[in-house]
PDB file of C-alpha atoms and ligand atoms in Angstrom:
ATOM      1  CA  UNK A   1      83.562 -93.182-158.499  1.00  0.00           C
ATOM      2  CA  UNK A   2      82.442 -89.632-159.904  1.00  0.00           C
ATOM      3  CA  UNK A   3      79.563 -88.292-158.516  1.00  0.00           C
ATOM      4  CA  UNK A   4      76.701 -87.860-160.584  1.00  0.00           C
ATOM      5  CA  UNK A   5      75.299 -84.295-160.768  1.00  0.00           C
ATOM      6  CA  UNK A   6      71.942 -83.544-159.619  1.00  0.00           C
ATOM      7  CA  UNK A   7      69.331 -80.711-159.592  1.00  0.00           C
ATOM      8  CA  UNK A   8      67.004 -80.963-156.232  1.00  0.00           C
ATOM      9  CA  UNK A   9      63.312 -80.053-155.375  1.00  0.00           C
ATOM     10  CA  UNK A  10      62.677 -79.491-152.185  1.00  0.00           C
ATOM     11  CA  UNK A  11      58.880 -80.113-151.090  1.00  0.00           C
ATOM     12  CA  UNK A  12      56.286 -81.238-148.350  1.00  0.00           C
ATOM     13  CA  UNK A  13      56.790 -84.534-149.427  1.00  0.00           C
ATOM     14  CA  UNK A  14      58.047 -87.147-147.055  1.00  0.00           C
ATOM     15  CA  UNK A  15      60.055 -89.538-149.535  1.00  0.00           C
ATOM     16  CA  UNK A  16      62.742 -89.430-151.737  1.00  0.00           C
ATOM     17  CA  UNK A  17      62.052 -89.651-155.728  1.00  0.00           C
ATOM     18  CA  UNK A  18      64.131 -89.973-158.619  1.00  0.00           C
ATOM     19  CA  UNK A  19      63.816 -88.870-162.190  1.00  0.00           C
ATOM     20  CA  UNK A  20      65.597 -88.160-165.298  1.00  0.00           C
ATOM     21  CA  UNK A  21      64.162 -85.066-167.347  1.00  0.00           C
ATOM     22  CA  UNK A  22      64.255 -85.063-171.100  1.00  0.00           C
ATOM     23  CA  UNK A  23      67.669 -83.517-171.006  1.00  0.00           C
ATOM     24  CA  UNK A  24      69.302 -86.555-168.984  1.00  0.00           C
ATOM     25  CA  UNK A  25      69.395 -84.700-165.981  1.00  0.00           C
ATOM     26  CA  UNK A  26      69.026 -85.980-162.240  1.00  0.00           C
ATOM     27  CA  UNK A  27      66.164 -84.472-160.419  1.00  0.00           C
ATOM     28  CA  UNK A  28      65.716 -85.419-156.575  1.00  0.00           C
ATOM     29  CA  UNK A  29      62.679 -84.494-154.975  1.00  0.00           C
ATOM     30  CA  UNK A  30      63.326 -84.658-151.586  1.00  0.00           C
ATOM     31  CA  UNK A  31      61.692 -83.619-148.124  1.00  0.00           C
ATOM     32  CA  UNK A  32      62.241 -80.423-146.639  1.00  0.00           C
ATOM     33  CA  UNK A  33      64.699 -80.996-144.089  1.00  0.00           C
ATOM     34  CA  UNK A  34      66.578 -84.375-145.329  1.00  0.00           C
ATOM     35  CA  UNK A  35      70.435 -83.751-145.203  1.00  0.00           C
ATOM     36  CA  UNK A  36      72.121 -83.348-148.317  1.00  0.00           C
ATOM     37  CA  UNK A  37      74.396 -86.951-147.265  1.00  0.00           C
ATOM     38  CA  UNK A  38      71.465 -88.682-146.993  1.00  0.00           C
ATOM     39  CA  UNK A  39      70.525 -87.749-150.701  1.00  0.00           C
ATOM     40  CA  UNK A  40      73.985 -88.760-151.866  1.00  0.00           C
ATOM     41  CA  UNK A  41      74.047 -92.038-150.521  1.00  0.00           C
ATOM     42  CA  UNK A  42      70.740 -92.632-152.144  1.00  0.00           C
ATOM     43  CA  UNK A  43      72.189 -91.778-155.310  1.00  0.00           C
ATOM     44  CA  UNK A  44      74.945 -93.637-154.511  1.00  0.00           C
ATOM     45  CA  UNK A  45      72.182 -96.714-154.308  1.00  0.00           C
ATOM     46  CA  UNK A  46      70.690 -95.948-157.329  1.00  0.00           C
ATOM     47  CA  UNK A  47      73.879 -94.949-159.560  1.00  0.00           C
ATOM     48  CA  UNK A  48      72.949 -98.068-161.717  1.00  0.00           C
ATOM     49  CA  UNK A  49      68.949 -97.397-162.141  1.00  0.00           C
ATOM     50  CA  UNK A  50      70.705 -93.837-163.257  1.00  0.00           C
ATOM     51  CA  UNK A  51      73.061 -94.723-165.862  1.00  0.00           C
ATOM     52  CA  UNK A  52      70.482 -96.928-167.814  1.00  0.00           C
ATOM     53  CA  UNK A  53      68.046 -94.032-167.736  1.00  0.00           C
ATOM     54  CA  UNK A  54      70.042 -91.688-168.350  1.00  0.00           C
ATOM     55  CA  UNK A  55      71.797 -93.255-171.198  1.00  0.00           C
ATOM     56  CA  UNK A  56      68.446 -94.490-172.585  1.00  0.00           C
ATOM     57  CA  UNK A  57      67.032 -90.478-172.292  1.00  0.00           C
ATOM     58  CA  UNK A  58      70.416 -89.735-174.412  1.00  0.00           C
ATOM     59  CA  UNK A  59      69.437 -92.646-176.870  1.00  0.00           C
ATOM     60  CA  UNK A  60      66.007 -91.442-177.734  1.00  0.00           C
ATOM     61  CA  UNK A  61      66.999 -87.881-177.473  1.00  0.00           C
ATOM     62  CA  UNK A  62      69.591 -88.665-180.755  1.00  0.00           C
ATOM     63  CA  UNK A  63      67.147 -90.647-182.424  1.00  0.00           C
ATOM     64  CA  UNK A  64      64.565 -88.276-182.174  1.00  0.00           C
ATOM     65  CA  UNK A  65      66.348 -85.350-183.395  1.00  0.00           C
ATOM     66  CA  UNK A  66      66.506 -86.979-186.770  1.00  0.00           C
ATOM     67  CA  UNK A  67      63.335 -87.584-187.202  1.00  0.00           C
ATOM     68  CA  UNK A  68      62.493 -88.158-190.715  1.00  0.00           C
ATOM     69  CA  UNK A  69      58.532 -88.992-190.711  1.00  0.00           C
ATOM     70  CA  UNK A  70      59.527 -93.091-191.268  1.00  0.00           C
ATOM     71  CA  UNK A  71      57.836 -96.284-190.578  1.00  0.00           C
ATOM     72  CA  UNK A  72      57.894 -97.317-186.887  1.00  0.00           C
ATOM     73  CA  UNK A  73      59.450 -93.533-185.991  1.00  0.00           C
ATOM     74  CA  UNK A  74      57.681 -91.813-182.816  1.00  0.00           C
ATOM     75  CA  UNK A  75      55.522 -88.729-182.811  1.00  0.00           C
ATOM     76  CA  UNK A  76      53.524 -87.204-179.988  1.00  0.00           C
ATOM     77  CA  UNK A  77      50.172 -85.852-180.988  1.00  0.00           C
ATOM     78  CA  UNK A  78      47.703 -84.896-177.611  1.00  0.00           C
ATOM     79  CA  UNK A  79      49.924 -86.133-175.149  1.00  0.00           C
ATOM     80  CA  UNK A  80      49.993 -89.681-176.885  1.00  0.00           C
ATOM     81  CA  UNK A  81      53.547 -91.429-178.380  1.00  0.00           C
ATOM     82  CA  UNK A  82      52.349 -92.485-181.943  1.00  0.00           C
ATOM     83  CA  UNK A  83      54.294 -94.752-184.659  1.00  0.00           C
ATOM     84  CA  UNK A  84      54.653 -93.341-187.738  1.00  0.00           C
ATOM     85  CA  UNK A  85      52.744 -95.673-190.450  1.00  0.00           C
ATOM     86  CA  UNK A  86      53.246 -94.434-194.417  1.00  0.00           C
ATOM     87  CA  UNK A  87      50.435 -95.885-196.555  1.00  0.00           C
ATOM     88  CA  UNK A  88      48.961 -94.665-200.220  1.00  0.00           C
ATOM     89  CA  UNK A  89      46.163 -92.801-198.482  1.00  0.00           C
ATOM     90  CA  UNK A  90      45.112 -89.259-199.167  1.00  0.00           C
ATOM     91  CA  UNK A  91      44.793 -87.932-195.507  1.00  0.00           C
ATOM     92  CA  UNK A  92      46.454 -87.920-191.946  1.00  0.00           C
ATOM     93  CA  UNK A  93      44.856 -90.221-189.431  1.00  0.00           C
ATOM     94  CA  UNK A  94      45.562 -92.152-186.189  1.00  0.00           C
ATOM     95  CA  UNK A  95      44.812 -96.198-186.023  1.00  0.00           C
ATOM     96  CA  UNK A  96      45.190 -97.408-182.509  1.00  0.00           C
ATOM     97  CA  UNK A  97      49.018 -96.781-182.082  1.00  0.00           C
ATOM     98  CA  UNK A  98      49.834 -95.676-185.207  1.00  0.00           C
ATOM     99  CA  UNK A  99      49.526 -92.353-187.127  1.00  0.00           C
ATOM    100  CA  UNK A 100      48.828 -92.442-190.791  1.00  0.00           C
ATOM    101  CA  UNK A 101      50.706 -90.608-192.762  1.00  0.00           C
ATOM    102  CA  UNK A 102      50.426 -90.322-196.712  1.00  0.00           C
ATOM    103  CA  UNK A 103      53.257 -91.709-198.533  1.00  0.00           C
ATOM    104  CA  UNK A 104      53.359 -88.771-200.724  1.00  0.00           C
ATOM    105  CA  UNK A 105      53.349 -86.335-197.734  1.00  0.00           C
ATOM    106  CA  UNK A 106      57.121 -84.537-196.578  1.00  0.00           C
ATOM    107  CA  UNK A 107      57.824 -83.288-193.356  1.00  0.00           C
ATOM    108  CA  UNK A 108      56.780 -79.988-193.992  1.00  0.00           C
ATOM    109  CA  UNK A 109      53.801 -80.688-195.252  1.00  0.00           C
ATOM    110  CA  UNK A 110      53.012 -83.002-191.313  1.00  0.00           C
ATOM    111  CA  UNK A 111      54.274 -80.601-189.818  1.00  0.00           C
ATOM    112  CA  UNK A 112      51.330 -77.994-191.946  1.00  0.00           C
ATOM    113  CA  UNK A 113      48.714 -80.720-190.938  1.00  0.00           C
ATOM    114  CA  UNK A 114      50.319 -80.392-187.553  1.00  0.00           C
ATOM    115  CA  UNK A 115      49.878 -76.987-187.429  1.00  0.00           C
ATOM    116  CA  UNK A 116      46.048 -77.187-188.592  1.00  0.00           C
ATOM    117  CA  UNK A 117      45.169 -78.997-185.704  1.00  0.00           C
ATOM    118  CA  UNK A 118      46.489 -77.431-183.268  1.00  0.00           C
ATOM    119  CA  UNK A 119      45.208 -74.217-184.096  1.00  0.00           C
ATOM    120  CA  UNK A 120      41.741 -75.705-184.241  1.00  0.00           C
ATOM    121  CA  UNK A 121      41.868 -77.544-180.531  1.00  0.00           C
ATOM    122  CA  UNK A 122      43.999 -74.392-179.287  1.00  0.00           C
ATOM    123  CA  UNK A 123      41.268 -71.996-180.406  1.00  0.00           C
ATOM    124  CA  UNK A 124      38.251 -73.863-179.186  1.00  0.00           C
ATOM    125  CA  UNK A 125      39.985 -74.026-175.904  1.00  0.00           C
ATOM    126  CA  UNK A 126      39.915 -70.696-175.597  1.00  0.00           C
ATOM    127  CA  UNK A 127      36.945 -70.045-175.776  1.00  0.00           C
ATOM    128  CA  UNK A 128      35.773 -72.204-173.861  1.00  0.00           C
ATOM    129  CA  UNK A 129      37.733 -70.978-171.254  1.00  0.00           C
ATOM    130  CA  UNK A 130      37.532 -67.183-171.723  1.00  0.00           C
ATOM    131  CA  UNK A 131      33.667 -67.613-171.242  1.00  0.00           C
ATOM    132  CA  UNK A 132      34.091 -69.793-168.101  1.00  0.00           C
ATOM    133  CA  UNK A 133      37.116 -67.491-166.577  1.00  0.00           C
ATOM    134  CA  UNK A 134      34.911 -64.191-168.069  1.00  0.00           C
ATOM    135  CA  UNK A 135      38.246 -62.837-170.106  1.00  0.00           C
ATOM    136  CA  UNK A 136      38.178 -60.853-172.816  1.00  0.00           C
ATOM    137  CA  UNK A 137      41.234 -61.259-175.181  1.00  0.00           C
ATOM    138  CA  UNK A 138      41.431 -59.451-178.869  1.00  0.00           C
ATOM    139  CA  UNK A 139      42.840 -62.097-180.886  1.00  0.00           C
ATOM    140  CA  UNK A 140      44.375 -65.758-181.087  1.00  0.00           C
ATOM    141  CA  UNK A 141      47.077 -66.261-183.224  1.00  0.00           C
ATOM    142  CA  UNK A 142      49.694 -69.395-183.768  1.00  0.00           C
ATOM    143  CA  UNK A 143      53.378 -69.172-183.077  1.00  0.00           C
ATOM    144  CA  UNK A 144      56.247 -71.362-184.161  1.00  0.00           C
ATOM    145  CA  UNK A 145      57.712 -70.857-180.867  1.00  0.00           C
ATOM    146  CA  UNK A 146      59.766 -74.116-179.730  1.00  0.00           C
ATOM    147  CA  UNK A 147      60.019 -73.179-176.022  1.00  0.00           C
ATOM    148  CA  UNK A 148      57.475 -70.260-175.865  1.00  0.00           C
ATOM    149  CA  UNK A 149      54.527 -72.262-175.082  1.00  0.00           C
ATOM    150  CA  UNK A 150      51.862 -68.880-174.973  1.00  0.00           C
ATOM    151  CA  UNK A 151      52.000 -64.971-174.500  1.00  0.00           C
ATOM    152  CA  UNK A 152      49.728 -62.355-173.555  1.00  0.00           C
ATOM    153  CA  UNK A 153      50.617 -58.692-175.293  1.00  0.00           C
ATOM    154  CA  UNK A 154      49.731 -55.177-175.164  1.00  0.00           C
ATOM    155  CA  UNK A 155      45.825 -55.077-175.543  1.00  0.00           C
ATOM    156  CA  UNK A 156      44.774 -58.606-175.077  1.00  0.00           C
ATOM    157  CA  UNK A 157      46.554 -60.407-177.939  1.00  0.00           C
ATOM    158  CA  UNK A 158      46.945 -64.317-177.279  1.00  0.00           C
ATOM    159  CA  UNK A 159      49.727 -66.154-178.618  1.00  0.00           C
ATOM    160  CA  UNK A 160      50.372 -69.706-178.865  1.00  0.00           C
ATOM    161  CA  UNK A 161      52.471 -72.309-179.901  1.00  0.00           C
ATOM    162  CA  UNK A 162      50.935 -74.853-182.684  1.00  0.00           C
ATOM    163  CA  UNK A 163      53.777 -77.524-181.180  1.00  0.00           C
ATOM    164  CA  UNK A 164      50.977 -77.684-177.859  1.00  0.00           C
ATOM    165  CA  UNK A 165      49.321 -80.155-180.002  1.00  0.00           C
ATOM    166  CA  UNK A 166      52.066 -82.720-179.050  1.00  0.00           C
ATOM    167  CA  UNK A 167      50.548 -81.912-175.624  1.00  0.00           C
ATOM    168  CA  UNK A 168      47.813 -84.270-173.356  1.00  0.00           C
ATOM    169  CA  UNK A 169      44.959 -81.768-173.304  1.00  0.00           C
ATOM    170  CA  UNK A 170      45.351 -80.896-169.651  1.00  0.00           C
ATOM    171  CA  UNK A 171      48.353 -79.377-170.413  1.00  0.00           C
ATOM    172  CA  UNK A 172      47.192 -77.294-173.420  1.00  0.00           C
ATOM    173  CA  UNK A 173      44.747 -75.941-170.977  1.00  0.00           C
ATOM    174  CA  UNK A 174      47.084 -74.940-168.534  1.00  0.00           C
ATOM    175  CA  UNK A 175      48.711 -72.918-170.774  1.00  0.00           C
ATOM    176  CA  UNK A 176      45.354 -71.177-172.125  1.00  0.00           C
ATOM    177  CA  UNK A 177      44.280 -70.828-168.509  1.00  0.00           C
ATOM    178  CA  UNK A 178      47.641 -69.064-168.226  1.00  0.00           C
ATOM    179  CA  UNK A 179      47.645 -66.477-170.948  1.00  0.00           C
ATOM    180  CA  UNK A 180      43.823 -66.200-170.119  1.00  0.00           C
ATOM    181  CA  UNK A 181      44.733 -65.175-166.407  1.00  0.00           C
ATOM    182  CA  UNK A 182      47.381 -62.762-167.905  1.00  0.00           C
ATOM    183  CA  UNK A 183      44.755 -60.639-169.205  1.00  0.00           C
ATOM    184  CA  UNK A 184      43.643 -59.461-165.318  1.00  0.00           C
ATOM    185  CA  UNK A 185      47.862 -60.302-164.319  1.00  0.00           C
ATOM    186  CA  UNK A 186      50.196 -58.982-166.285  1.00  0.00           C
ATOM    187  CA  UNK A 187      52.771 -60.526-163.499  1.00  0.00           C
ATOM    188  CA  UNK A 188      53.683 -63.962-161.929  1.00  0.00           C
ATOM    189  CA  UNK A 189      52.156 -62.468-158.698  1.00  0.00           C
ATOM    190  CA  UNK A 190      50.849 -64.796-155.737  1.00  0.00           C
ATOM    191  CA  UNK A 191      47.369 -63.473-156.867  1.00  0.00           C
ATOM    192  CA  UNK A 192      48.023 -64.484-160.597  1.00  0.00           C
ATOM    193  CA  UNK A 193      48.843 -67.884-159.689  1.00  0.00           C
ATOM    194  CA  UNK A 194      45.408 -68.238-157.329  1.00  0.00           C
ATOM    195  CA  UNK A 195      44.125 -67.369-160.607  1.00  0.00           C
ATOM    196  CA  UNK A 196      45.465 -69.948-162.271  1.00  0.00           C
ATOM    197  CA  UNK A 197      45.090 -72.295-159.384  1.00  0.00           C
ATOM    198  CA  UNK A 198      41.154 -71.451-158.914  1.00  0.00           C
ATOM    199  CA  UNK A 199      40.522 -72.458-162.761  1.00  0.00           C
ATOM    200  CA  UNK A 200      42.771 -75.763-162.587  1.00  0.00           C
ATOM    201  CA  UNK A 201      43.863 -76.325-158.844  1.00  0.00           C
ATOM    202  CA  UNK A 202      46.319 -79.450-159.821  1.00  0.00           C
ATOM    203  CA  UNK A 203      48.187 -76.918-162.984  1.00  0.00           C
ATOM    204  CA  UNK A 204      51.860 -77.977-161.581  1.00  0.00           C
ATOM    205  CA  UNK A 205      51.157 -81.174-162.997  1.00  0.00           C
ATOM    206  CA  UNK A 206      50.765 -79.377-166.430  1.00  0.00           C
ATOM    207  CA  UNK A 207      54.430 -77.227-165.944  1.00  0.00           C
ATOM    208  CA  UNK A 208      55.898 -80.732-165.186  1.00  0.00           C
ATOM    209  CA  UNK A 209      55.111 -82.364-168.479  1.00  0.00           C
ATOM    210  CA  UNK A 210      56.348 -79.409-170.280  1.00  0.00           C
ATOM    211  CA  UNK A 211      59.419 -79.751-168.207  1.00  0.00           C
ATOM    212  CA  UNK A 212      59.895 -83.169-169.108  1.00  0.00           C
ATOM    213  CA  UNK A 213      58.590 -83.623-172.573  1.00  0.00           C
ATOM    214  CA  UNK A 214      60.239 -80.460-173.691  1.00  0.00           C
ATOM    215  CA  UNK A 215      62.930 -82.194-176.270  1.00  0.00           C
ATOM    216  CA  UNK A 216      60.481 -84.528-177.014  1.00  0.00           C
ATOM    217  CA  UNK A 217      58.034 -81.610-178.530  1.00  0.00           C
ATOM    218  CA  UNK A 218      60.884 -80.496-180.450  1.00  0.00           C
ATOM    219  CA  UNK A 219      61.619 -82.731-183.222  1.00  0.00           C
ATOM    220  CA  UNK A 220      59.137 -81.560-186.068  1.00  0.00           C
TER     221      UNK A 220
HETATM  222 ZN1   ZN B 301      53.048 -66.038-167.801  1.00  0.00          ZN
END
């Protein structure tokens, strides 16, 4: 049997873990010191847990990049998977599991409405956050940035990706907190990330959503 290809994380843990990222890839998190055989004959174990994963991470991956705003298709919006519901109603709204979309509405124009909000929660975010962390930035303005999640320029000037919407709030604060620590760092120093750390001590948490959700954020 081919071996299946794997990325590993080495940490303080003391077990071995499993996942498949949004790219179908194999990531083991594994102790410190565990021998690399070890790890292979786990996979070995596990080759069929794998394969359905990975082919199911392929499936939805395919589906997802045709996404055409229909009935019953998926869409994240603040971390949460919604179904797509078209109805004759004038506005955007989300009903339990379902987001409502107007029938008359394209893709464009949800992905405008998109836009809207996330501008609105990014902003007030912020804020809210500059005053706690005592940062002054110049300006805020929206990107269409599909992997560039935020940027701090010359003088102060926040950028951010609208597509953070798709995000669970936690994670659209990390990624103010970040650009908002950027203004006293301009590096990835140890003492930027302490920064970071201080405001929102469990933030890798945050970076592992965006590692995993990635594709997912992706498809308007
Ligand atoms: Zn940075």
């Amino acid at each position: 049997m081919n071996e299946i290809p794997y990325e590993i994380v080495r940490s303080n843990r003391k077990t071995l873990a499993l996942t498949i990222d949004s790219e179908a890839r194999l990531i083991v998190r594994a102790p410190m010191q565990l021998g690399e055989d070890v790890i292979r004959d786990f996979i070995k174990k596990k080759s069929r847990w794998i394969a359905d994963k990975q082919r199911h991470v392929r499936d939805y991956a395919t589906k997802q990049s045709e996404f055409l705003l229909e009935d019953g298709e998926n869409v994240l919006y603040l971390g949460k998977s919604y179904a797509v519901l078209r109805k004759d109603v004038q506005e955007v709204s989300t009903e339990g599991n379902f987001i409502i979309v107007p029938e008359k509405k394209t893709l464009e124009g949800f992905a405008d409405w998109m836009k809207i909000q996330g501008d609105n929660i990014i902003r007030e975010r912020v804020d809210y956050y500059a005053n706690l962390m005592g940062a002054k930035y110049s300006s805020v303005k929206m990107s269409n940035a599909k992997r560039r999640w935020g940027s701090c320029g010359a003088g102060n000037t926040l950028n951010f990706a609208w597509r953070l919407v798709m995000c669970p709030q936690s994670v659209i604060d990390y990624v103010v907190v970040h650009e908002l620590s950027h203004i006293t760092y301009k590096d990835h120093s140890a003492k930027f990330w302490t920064r970071v750390a201080t405001v929102m001590p469990n933030y890798r948490e945050a970076q592992e959503w965006l590692r995993l959700n990635r594709k997912l954020m992706e498809v308007i």
